[in-house]
CSV table of C-alpha atoms in Angstrom, one decimal:
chain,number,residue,atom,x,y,z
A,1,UNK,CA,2.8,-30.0,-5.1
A,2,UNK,CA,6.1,-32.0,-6.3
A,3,UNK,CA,8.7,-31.8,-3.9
A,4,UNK,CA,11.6,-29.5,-3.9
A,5,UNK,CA,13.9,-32.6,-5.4
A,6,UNK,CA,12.3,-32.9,-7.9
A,7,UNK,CA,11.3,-29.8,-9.2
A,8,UNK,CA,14.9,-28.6,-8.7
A,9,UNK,CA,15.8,-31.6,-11.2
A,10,UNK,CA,13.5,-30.3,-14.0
A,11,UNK,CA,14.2,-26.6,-13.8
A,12,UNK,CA,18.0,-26.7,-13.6
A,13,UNK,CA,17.8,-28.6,-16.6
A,14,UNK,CA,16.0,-26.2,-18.2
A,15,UNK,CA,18.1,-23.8,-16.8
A,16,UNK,CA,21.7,-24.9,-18.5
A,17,UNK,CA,21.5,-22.2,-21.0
A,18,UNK,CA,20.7,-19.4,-18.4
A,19,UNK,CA,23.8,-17.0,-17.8
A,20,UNK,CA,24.7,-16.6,-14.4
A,21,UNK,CA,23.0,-12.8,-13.5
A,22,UNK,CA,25.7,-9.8,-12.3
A,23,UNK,CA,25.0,-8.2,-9.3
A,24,UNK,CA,21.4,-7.3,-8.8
A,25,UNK,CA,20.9,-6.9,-5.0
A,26,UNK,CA,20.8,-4.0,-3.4
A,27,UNK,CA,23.6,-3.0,-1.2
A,28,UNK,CA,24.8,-0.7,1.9
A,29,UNK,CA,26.0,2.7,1.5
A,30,UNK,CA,27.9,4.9,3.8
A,31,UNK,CA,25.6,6.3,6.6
A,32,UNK,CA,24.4,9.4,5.6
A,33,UNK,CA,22.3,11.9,8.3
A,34,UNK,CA,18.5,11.7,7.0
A,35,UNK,CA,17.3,15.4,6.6
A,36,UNK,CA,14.2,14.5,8.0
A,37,UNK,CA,12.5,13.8,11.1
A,38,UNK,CA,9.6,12.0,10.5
A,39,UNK,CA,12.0,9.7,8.5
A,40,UNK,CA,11.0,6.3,9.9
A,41,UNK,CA,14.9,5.2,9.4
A,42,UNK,CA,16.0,8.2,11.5
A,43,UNK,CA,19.8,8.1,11.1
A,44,UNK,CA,20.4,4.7,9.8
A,45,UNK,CA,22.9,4.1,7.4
A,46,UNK,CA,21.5,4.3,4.0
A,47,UNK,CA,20.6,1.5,1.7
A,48,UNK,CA,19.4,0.8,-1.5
A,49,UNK,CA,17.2,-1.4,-2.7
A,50,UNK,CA,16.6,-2.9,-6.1
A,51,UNK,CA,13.8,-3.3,-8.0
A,52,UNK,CA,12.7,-5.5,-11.3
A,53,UNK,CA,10.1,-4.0,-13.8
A,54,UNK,CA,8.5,-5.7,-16.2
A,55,UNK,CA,6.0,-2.8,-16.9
A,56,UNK,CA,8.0,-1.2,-19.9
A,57,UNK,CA,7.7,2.2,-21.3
A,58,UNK,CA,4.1,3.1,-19.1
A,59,UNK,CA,5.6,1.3,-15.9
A,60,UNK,CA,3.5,3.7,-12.8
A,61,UNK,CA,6.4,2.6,-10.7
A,62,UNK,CA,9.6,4.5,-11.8
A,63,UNK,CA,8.0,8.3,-11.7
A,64,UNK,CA,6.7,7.4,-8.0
A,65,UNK,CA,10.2,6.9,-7.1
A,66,UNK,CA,11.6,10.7,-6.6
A,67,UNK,CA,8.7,11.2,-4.4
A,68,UNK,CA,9.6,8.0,-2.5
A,69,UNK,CA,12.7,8.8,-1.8
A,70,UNK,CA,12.2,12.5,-1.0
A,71,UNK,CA,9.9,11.1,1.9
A,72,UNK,CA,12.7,8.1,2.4
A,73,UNK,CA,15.7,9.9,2.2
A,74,UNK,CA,17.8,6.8,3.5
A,75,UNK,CA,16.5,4.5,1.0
A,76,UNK,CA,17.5,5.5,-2.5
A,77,UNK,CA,15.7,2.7,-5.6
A,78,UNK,CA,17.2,0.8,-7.9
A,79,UNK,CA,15.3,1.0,-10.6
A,80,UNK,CA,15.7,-1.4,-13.5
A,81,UNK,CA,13.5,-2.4,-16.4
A,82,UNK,CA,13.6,-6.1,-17.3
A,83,UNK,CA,12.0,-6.9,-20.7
A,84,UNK,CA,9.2,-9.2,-21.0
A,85,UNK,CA,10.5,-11.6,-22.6
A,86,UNK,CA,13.7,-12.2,-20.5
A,87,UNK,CA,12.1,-11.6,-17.3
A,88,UNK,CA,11.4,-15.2,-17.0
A,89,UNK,CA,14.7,-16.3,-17.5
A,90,UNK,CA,16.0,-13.9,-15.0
A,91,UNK,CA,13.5,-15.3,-12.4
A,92,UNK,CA,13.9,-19.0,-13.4
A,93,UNK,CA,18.1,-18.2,-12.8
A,94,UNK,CA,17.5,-16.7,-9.5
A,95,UNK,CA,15.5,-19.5,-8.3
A,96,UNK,CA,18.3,-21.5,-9.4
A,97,UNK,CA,20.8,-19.9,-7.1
A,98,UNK,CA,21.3,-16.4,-9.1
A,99,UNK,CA,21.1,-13.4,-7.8
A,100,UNK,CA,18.1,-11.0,-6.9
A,101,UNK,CA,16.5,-8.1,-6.1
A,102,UNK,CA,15.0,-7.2,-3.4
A,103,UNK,CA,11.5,-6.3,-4.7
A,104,UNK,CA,9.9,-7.4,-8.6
A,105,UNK,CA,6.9,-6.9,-10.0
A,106,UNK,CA,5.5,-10.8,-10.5
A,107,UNK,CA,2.4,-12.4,-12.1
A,108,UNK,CA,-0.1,-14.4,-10.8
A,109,UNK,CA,0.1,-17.9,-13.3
A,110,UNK,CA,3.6,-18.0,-12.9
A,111,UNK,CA,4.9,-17.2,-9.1
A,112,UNK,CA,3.9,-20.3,-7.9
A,113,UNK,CA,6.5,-22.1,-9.6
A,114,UNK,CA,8.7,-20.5,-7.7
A,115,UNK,CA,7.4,-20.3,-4.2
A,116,UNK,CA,8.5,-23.6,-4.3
A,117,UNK,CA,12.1,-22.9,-4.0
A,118,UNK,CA,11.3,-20.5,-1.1
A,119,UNK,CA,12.6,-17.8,-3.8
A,120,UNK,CA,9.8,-14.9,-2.0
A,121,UNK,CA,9.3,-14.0,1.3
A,122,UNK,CA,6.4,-14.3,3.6
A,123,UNK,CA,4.5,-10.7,3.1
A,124,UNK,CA,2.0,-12.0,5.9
A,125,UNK,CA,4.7,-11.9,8.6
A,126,UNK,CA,6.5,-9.1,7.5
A,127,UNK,CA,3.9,-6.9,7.4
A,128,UNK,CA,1.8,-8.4,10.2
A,129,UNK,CA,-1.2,-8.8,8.2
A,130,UNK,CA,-1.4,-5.1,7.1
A,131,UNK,CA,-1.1,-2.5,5.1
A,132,UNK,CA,-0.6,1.3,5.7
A,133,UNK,CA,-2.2,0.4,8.5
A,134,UNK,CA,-5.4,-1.5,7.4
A,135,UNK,CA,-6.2,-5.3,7.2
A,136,UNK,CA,-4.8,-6.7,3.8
A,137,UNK,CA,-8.0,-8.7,3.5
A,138,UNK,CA,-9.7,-5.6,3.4
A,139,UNK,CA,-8.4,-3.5,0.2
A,140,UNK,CA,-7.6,-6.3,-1.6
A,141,UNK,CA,-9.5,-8.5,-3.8
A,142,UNK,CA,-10.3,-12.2,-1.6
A,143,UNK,CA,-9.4,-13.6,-4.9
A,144,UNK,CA,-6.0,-12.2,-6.0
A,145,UNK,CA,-5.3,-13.0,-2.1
A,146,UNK,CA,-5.9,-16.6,-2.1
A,147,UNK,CA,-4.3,-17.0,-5.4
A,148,UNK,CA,-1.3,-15.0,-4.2
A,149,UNK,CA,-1.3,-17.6,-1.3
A,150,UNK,CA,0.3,-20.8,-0.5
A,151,UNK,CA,1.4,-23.0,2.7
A,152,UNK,CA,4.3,-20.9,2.4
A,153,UNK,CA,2.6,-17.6,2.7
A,154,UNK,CA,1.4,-14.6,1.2
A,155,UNK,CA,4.2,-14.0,-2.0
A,156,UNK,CA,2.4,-10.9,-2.9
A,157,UNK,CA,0.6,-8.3,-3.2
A,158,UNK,CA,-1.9,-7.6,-5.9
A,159,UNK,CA,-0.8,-4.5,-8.0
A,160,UNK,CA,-2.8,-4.7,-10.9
A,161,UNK,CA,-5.8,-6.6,-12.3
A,162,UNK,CA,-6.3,-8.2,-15.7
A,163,UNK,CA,-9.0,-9.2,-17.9
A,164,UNK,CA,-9.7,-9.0,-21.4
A,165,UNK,CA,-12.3,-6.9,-22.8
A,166,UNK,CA,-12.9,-5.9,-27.1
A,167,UNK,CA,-11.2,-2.7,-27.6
A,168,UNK,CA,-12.8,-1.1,-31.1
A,169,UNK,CA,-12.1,1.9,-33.5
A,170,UNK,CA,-15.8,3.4,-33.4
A,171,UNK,CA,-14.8,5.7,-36.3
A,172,UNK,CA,-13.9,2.9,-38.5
A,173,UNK,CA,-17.5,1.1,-37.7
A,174,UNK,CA,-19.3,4.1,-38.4
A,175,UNK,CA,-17.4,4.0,-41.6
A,176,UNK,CA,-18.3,0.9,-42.2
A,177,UNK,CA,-22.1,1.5,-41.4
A,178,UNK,CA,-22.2,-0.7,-37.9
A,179,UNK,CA,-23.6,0.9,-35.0
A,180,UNK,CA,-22.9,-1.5,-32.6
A,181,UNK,CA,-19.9,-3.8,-31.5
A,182,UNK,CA,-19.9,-7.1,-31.9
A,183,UNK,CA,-20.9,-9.1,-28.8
A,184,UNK,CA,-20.1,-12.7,-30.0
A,185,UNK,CA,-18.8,-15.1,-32.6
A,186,UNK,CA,-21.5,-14.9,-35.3
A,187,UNK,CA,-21.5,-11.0,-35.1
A,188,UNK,CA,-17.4,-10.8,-35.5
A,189,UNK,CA,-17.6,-12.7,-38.4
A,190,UNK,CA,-20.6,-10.2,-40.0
A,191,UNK,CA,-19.5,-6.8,-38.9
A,192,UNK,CA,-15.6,-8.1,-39.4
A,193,UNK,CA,-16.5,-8.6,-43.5
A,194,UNK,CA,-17.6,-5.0,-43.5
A,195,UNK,CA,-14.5,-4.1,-42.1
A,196,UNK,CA,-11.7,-5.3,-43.5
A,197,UNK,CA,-10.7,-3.7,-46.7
A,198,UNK,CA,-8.4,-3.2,-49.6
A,199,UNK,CA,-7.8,0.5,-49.7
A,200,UNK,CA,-5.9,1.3,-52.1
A,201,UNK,CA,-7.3,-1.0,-55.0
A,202,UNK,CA,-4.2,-3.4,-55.1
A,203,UNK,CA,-6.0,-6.4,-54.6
A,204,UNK,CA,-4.2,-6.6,-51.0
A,205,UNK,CA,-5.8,-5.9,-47.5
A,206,UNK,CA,-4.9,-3.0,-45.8
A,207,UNK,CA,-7.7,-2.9,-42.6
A,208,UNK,CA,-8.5,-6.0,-40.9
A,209,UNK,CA,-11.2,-6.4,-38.5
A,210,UNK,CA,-9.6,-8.6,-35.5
A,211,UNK,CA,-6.2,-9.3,-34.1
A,212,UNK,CA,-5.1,-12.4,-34.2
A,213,UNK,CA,-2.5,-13.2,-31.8
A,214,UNK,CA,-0.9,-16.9,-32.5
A,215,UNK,CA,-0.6,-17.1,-28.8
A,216,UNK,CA,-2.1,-18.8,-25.1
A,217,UNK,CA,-3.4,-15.9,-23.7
A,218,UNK,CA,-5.2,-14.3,-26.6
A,219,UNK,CA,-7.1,-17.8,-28.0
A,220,UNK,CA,-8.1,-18.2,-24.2
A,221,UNK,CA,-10.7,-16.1,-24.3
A,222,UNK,CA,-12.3,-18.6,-27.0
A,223,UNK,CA,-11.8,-21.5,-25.1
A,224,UNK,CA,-13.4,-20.3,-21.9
A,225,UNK,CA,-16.6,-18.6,-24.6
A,226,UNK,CA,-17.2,-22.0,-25.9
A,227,UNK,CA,-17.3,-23.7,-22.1
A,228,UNK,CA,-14.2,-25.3,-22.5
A,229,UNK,CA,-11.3,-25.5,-19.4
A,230,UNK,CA,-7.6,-25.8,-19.6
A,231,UNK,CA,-7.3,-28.4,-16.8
A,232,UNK,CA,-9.3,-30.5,-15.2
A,233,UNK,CA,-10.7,-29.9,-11.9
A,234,UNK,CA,-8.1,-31.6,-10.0
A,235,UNK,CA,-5.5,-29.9,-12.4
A,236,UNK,CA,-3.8,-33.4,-12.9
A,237,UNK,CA,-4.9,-33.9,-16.3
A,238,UNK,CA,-5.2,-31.3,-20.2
A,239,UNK,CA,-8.8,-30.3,-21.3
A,240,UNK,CA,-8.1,-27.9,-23.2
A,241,UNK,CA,-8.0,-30.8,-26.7
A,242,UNK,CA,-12.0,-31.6,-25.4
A,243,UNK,CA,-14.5,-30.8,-28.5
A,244,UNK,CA,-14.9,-27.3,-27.1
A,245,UNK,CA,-11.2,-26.4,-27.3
A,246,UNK,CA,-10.9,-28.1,-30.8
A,247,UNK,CA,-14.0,-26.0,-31.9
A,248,UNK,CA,-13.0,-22.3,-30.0
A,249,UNK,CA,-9.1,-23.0,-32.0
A,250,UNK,CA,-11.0,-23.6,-35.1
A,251,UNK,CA,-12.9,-20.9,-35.3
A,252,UNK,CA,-10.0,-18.8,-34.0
A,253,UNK,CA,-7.5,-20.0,-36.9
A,254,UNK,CA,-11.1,-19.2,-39.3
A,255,UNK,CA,-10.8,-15.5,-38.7
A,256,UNK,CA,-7.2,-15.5,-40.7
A,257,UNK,CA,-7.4,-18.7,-43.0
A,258,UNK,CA,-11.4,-19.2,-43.7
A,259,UNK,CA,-13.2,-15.9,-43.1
A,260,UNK,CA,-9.9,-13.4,-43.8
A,261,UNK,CA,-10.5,-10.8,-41.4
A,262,UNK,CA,-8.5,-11.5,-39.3
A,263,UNK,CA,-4.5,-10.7,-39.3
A,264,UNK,CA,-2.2,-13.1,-38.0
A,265,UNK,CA,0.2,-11.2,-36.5
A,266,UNK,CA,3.3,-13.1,-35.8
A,267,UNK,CA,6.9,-12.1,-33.2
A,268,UNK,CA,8.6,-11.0,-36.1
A,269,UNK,CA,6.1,-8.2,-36.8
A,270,UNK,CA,7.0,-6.3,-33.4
A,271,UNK,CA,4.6,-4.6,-30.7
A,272,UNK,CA,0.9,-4.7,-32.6
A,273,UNK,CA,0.5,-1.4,-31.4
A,274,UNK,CA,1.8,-0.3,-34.8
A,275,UNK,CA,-1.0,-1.5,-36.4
A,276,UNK,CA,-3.0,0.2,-34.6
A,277,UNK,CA,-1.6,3.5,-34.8
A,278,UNK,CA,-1.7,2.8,-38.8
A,279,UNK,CA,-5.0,1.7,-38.8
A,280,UNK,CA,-4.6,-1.9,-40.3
A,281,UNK,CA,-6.8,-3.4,-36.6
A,282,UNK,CA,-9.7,-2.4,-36.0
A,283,UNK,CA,-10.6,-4.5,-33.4
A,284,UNK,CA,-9.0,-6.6,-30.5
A,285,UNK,CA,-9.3,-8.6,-26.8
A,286,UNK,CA,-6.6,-7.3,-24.2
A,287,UNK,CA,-6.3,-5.8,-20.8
A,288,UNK,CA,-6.5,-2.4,-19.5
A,289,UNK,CA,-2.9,-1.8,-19.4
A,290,UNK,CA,-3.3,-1.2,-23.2
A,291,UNK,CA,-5.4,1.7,-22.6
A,292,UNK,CA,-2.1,3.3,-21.8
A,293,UNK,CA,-0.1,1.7,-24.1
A,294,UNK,CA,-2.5,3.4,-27.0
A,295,UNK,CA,-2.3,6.6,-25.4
A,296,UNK,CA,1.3,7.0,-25.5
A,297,UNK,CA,2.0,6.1,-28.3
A,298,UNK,CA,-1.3,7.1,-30.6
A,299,UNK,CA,-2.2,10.2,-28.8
A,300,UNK,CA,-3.5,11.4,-32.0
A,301,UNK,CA,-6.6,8.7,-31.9
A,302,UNK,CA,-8.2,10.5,-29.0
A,303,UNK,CA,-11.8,9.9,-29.4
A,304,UNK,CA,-11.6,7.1,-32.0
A,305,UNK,CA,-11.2,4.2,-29.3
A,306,UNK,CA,-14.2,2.4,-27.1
A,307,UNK,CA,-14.1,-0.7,-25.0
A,308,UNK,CA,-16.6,-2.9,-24.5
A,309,UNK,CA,-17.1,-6.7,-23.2
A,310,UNK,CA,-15.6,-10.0,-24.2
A,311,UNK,CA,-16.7,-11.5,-27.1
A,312,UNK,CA,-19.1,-14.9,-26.0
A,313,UNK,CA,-20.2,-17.7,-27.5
A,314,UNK,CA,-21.8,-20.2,-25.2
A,315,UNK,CA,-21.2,-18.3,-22.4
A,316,UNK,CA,-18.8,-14.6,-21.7
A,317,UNK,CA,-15.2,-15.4,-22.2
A,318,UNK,CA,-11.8,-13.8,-20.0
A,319,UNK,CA,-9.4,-15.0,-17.5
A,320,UNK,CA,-8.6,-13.5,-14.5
A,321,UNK,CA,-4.8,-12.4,-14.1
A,322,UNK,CA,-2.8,-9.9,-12.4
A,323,UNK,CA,0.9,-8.4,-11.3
A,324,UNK,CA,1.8,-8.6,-7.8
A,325,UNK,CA,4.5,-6.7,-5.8
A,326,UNK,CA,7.3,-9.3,-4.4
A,327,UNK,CA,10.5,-9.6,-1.7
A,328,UNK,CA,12.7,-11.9,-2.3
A,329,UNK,CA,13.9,-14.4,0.4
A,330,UNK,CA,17.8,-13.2,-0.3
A,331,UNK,CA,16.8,-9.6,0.0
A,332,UNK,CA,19.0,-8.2,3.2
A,333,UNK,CA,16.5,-5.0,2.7
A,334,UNK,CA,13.3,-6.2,3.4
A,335,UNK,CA,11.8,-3.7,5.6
A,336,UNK,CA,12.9,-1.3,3.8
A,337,UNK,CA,11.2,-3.3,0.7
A,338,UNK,CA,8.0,-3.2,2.7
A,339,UNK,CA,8.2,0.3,3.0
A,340,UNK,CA,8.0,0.9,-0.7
A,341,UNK,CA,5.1,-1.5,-1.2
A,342,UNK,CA,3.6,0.1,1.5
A,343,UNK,CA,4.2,3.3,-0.6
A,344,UNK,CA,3.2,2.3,-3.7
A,345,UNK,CA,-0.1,0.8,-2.0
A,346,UNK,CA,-1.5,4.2,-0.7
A,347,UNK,CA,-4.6,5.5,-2.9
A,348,UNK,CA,-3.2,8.2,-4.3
A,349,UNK,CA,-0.2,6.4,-5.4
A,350,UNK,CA,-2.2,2.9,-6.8
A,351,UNK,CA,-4.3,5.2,-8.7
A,352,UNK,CA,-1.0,6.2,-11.1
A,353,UNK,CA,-1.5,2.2,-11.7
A,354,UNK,CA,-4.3,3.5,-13.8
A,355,UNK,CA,-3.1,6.7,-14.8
A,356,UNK,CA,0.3,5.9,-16.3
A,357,UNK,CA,-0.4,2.4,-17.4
A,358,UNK,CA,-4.0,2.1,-17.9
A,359,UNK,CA,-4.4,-1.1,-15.8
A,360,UNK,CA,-6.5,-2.0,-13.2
A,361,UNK,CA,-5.4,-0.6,-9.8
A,362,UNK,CA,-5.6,-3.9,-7.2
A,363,UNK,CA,-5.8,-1.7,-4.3
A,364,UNK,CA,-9.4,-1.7,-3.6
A,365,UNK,CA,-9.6,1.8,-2.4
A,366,UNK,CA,-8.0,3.1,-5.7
A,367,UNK,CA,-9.7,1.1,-7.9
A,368,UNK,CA,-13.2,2.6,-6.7
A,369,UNK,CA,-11.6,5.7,-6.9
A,370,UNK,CA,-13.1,8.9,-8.8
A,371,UNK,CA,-10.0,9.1,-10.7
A,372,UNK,CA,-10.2,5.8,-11.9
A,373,UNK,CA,-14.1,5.6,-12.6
A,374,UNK,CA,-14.1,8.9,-14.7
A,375,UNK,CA,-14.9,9.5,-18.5
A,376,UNK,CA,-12.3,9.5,-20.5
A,377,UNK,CA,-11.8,11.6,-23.1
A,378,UNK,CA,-9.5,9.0,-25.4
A,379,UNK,CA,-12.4,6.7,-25.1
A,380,UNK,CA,-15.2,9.0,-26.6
A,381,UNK,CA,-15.8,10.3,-22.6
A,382,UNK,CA,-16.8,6.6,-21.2
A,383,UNK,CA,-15.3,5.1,-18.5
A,384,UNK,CA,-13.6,2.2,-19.3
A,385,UNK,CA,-12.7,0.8,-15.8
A,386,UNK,CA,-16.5,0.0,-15.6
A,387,UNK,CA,-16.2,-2.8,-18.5
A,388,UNK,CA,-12.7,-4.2,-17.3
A,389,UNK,CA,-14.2,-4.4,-13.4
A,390,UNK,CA,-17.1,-6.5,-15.4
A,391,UNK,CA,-14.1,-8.8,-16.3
A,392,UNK,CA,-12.6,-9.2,-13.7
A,393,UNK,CA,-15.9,-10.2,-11.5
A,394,UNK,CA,-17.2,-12.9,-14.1
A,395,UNK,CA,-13.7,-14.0,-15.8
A,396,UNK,CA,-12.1,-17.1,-15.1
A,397,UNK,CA,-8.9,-17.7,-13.6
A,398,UNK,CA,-6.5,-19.6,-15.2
A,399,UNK,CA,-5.0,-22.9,-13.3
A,400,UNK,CA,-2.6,-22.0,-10.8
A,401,UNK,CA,-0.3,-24.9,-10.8
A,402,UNK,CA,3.7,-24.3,-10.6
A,403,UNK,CA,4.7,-25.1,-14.1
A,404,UNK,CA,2.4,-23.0,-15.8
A,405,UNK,CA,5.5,-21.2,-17.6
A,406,UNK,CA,5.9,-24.8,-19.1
A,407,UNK,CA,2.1,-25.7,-19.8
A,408,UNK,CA,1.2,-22.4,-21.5
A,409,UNK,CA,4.1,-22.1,-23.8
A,410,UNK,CA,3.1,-25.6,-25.0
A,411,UNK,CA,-0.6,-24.6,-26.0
A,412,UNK,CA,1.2,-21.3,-27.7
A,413,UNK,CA,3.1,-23.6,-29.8
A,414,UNK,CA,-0.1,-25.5,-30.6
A,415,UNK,CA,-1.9,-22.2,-31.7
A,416,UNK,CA,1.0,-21.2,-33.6
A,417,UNK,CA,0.5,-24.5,-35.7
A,418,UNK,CA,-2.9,-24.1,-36.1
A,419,UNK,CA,-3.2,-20.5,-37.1
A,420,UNK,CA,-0.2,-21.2,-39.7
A,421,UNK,CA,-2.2,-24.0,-41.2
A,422,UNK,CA,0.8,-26.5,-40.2
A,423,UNK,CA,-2.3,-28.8,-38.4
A,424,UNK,CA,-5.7,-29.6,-37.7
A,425,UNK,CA,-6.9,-28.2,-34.4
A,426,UNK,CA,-7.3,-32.1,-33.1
A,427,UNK,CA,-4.0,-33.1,-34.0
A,428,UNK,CA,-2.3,-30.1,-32.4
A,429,UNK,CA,-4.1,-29.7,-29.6
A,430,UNK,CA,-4.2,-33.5,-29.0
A,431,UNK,CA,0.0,-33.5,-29.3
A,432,UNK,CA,-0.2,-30.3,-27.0
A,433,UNK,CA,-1.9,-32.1,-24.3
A,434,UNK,CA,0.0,-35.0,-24.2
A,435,UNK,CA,3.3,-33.1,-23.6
A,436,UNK,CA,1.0,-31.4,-21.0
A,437,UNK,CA,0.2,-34.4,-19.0
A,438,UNK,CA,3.8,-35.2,-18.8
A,439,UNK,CA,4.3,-32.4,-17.0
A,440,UNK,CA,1.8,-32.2,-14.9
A,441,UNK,CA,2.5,-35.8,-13.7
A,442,UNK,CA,5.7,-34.1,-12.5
A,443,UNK,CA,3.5,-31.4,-10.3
């Protein structure tokens, strides 16, 4: 791991342009009497603490929070939504010396670069190694722990799972005369000509098969299908450019430029979710939060959706990600923080992970759940959860070095080019790991 020094050097660089962040900590209140007994706080003073989402609209934390503080009445939540796409910034200020909140939801490929600044607290001391009274080790994944951990500590704790499985309209492959899903390249490319269509007769597609999402995290699943690895083992040096990379980016770019069905849709389209409530995708790779994403806001598709596994190639294809549940160091709260990670932790609780979002509870307990391993109805009466937990036991991790903010952004970019027909997949993925290297040199 690069030292402190050094790492400060390179972020506060990047960090000129970052706004200095108002207020966000939580603070005291006047002492108020608790109205309840078994109120662990008693007749403290009352406090507040704050709390970063990056959830958005299906966020399972926000309508847990009246029931929270009914049980806590002398710790009222600060509840505040942080968009995706600043969240980063916000956490790459306050690792510069902005403020924080007391607790945020975090992700796995990306904490570590911060744990180097000592910006989260040690969840192994301050909860003694366990939670709601059982062993952490035993309710949470051995994986998400150890990934969660470094020599510093434990920075979180797992909240959600994610993997990517092939969501698909089954009404519009019966349409179409396919019975079956595809399972790998070859079969995307066969069944995808059937279903990608000009439907109105003016000469112009209206349905496409696949997403395509100029982006990291959606090509990955291609990379790791055709055997190839982002890093090499030691993480010092890119892989991702090898002949497998160059051939999964190829074949990705195909599905727009060569075969046409797929749609390339870029930023400046919006949320993609409109394009599936129109119709125009009939097929895509994400994670089970979108299962609640497409309920919300396509409720009238009940019954047309089903999920099945990853796409393969050479071999199955998905990474292994997550959100965790993090203190912050600065937090002047953080028993009180514990409490409500505790709280959000019990079974009945994580299982709203599942039942609001649509994600993958990381709570053991609640992920084996009835609740959570029932037919659902929106999916034609399967049960999802069974394919994602499929995902999630034989998907791949991506590298968790600190700079991954840096190093996946960079192979986004190279995608980008690719899929736009503004390179060859040698020449961009070639450029992409050279800029790579220079970074990691820094780790």
């Amino acid at each position: 791991m690069k030292s402190k020094k050094l790492l400060s050097v390179m972020l506060l660089s990047m960090l000129l342009s970052v706004s200095a962040l108002s207020g966000c900590s939580g603070g005291k209140e006047e002492a108020k009497p608790s109205g309840s007994e078994g109120n662990e706080l008693g007749a403290q003073e009352q406090v507040t603490i704050t709390v970063w989402d990056n959830y958005g609209a299906t966020t399972p934390i926000k309508p847990l929070i009246p029931k929270f503080e009914e049980e806590f009445p002398n710790i009222k939540v600060d509840f505040q939504e942080q968009p995706w796409d600043n969240f980063w910034d916000k956490m790459a200020a306050a690792a510069s010396g902005g403020e924080t909140p007391d607790i945020a939801t975090s992700g796995l490929m990306w904490n570590p670069k911060y744990t180097v600044f000592g910006l989260f607290a040690d969840l192994n001391s301050l909860s003694g190694g366990k939670v709601n009274g059982q062993d952490i080790q035993a309710v949470y994944s051995e994986g998400m722990i150890e990934a969660a951990t470094t020599d510093q500590g434990l920075f979180g704790i797992p909240y959600d799972f994610d993997s990517y499985s092939l969501y698909y309209r089954s009404d519009l492959l019966e349409e179409a005369g396919v019975s079956v899903p595809p399972s790998n390249w070859d079969e995307l490319v066969e069944i995808g000509k059937k279903l990608t269509k000009d439907l109105d007769g003016d000469g112009k597609t209206d349905q496409y098969a696949f997403l395509v999402m100029p982006d990291w995290y959606h090509f990955e699943p291609f990379l790791y299908a055709n055997g190839g690895k982002v890093l090499t083992d030691d993480n010092k040096q890119a892989a991702f450019n090898s002949p497998e990379g160059v051939e999964a980016l190829q074949f990705y770019a195909d599905l727009v430029n060569k075969h046409k069905i797929g749609i390339n849709w870029t930023p400046d389209r919006g949320s993609y979710v409109a394009g599936l409530k129109d119709g125009t995708i009939a097929m895509f790779q994400d994670g089970p939060y979108v299962m609640g994403l497409i309920k919300n806001s396509n409720p009238e598709q009940e019954g047309k959706w089903r999920i099945t596994d990853a796409l393969s190639h050479k071999q199955y294809g998905t990474h292994i990600g997550g959100t965790y549940l993090s203190i912050f160091e600065k937090s002047e709260h953080k028993e009180e923080a514990w409490k409500f990670i505790e709280f959000l932790s019990r079974e009945e609780n994580a299982i709203q992970v599942y039942k609001t979002s649509g994600a993958a509870p990381g709570y053991l307990p609640a992920l084996d759940s009835k609740e959570v391993n029932s037919p659902d109805p929106f999916f034609g009466n399967e049960v999802p959860m069974e394919v994602f937990k499929k995902a999630v036991e034989n998907g791949k991790p991506n590298p968790i070095v600190s700079s991954w903010q840096e190093i996946s952004q960079t192979i986004s970019d190279a995608v980008v080019k690719v899929v736009m027909n503004e390179a060859t997949p040698q020449e961009a993925l070639d450029e992409a790991a050279e800029q790579v290297n220079l970074i990691l040199a820094q780790e």
